[in-house]
mmCIF file of C-alpha atoms in Angstrom:
data_model
loop_
_atom_site.group_PDB
_atom_site.id
_atom_site.type_symbol
_atom_site.label_atom_id
_atom_site.label_comp_id
_atom_site.label_asym_id
_atom_site.label_seq_id
_atom_site.Cartn_x
_atom_site.Cartn_y
_atom_site.Cartn_z
ATOM 1 C CA UNK A 1 57.097 117.480 120.511
ATOM 2 C CA UNK A 2 61.182 116.151 118.851
ATOM 3 C CA UNK A 3 61.989 118.937 117.154
ATOM 4 C CA UNK A 4 65.177 116.781 115.992
ATOM 5 C CA UNK A 5 66.029 116.635 112.070
ATOM 6 C CA UNK A 6 66.381 113.148 110.256
ATOM 7 C CA UNK A 7 70.046 113.909 108.895
ATOM 8 C CA UNK A 8 68.056 115.115 105.731
ATOM 9 C CA UNK A 9 70.539 117.678 105.134
ATOM 10 C CA UNK A 10 72.938 115.558 104.386
ATOM 11 C CA UNK A 11 71.655 113.395 101.901
ATOM 12 C CA UNK A 12 70.334 116.364 99.894
ATOM 13 C CA UNK A 13 73.853 118.202 99.681
ATOM 14 C CA UNK A 14 74.716 114.228 98.221
ATOM 15 C CA UNK A 15 73.024 114.461 95.568
ATOM 16 C CA UNK A 16 73.736 118.163 95.125
ATOM 17 C CA UNK A 17 77.102 117.907 94.757
ATOM 18 C CA UNK A 18 76.618 114.788 92.066
ATOM 19 C CA UNK A 19 73.934 116.325 89.592
ATOM 20 C CA UNK A 20 75.852 119.147 89.240
ATOM 21 C CA UNK A 21 79.043 116.645 87.990
ATOM 22 C CA UNK A 22 76.531 114.604 86.008
ATOM 23 C CA UNK A 23 75.842 117.502 83.987
ATOM 24 C CA UNK A 24 79.756 117.811 82.447
ATOM 25 C CA UNK A 25 80.307 121.020 84.207
ATOM 26 C CA UNK A 26 83.352 119.293 85.702
ATOM 27 C CA UNK A 27 84.830 122.335 87.692
ATOM 28 C CA UNK A 28 86.900 122.787 90.086
ATOM 29 C CA UNK A 29 84.161 122.933 92.665
ATOM 30 C CA UNK A 30 82.179 120.151 92.033
ATOM 31 C CA UNK A 31 85.517 118.285 91.174
ATOM 32 C CA UNK A 32 86.481 118.700 95.181
ATOM 33 C CA UNK A 33 83.181 118.049 96.177
ATOM 34 C CA UNK A 34 83.680 114.552 95.150
ATOM 35 C CA UNK A 35 86.903 114.174 96.203
ATOM 36 C CA UNK A 36 86.078 114.957 99.312
ATOM 37 C CA UNK A 37 82.803 112.531 99.515
ATOM 38 C CA UNK A 38 84.422 109.487 98.284
ATOM 39 C CA UNK A 39 87.373 110.441 100.751
ATOM 40 C CA UNK A 40 84.194 109.904 103.614
ATOM 41 C CA UNK A 41 83.807 106.897 102.061
ATOM 42 C CA UNK A 42 86.984 105.606 101.842
ATOM 43 C CA UNK A 43 87.300 106.452 105.072
ATOM 44 C CA UNK A 44 84.848 105.094 106.542
ATOM 45 C CA UNK A 45 85.132 101.356 105.154
ATOM 46 C CA UNK A 46 88.010 99.531 107.289
ATOM 47 C CA UNK A 47 91.262 98.942 104.659
ATOM 48 C CA UNK A 48 90.633 101.175 102.090
ATOM 49 C CA UNK A 49 93.082 103.770 103.293
ATOM 50 C CA UNK A 50 95.391 102.287 100.149
ATOM 51 C CA UNK A 51 93.302 101.879 97.547
ATOM 52 C CA UNK A 52 93.208 105.255 94.952
ATOM 53 C CA UNK A 53 91.786 103.881 91.694
ATOM 54 C CA UNK A 54 88.214 103.989 91.997
ATOM 55 C CA UNK A 55 86.641 100.905 90.503
ATOM 56 C CA UNK A 56 88.747 98.987 93.517
ATOM 57 C CA UNK A 57 87.463 100.949 96.372
ATOM 58 C CA UNK A 58 83.699 100.413 94.724
ATOM 59 C CA UNK A 59 84.971 96.439 95.076
ATOM 60 C CA UNK A 60 86.186 97.058 98.235
ATOM 61 C CA UNK A 61 82.931 98.506 99.898
ATOM 62 C CA UNK A 62 80.985 95.814 97.773
ATOM 63 C CA UNK A 63 83.087 93.106 99.180
ATOM 64 C CA UNK A 64 83.075 95.337 102.933
ATOM 65 C CA UNK A 65 78.757 95.159 102.136
ATOM 66 C CA UNK A 66 79.006 91.040 101.771
ATOM 67 C CA UNK A 67 80.861 91.167 104.954
ATOM 68 C CA UNK A 68 78.357 92.602 106.601
ATOM 69 C CA UNK A 69 75.482 90.687 105.567
ATOM 70 C CA UNK A 70 76.825 87.457 106.516
ATOM 71 C CA UNK A 71 77.662 88.617 109.826
ATOM 72 C CA UNK A 72 73.918 89.812 110.397
ATOM 73 C CA UNK A 73 72.867 87.038 108.564
ATOM 74 C CA UNK A 74 74.427 84.495 111.977
ATOM 75 C CA UNK A 75 74.068 86.440 114.542
ATOM 76 C CA UNK A 76 70.200 86.173 113.645
ATOM 77 C CA UNK A 77 70.282 82.715 113.191
ATOM 78 C CA UNK A 78 72.346 82.651 116.687
ATOM 79 C CA UNK A 79 69.831 85.098 118.306
ATOM 80 C CA UNK A 80 66.785 82.250 116.671
ATOM 81 C CA UNK A 81 69.123 79.372 118.140
ATOM 82 C CA UNK A 82 69.863 80.665 121.659
ATOM 83 C CA UNK A 83 66.135 82.425 121.843
ATOM 84 C CA UNK A 84 66.955 85.561 122.818
#
């Protein structure tokens, strides 16, 4: 039997970090946790290294997701057209 975990721990840590900050407990630990998560998110999106403002970063993420969805749609259409 395969005993590998499927990344569940990572999601729990992210939720815990956000839950702590939502309570109004803006202490250093929670703040640094959010900054770390935003940094990870920023590094995963191409061209977002210069986006310092959170609103701009989230707009860039939105545009990136829309572009990825468009690429998937085009690839699916090509796949259907060529019967692959």
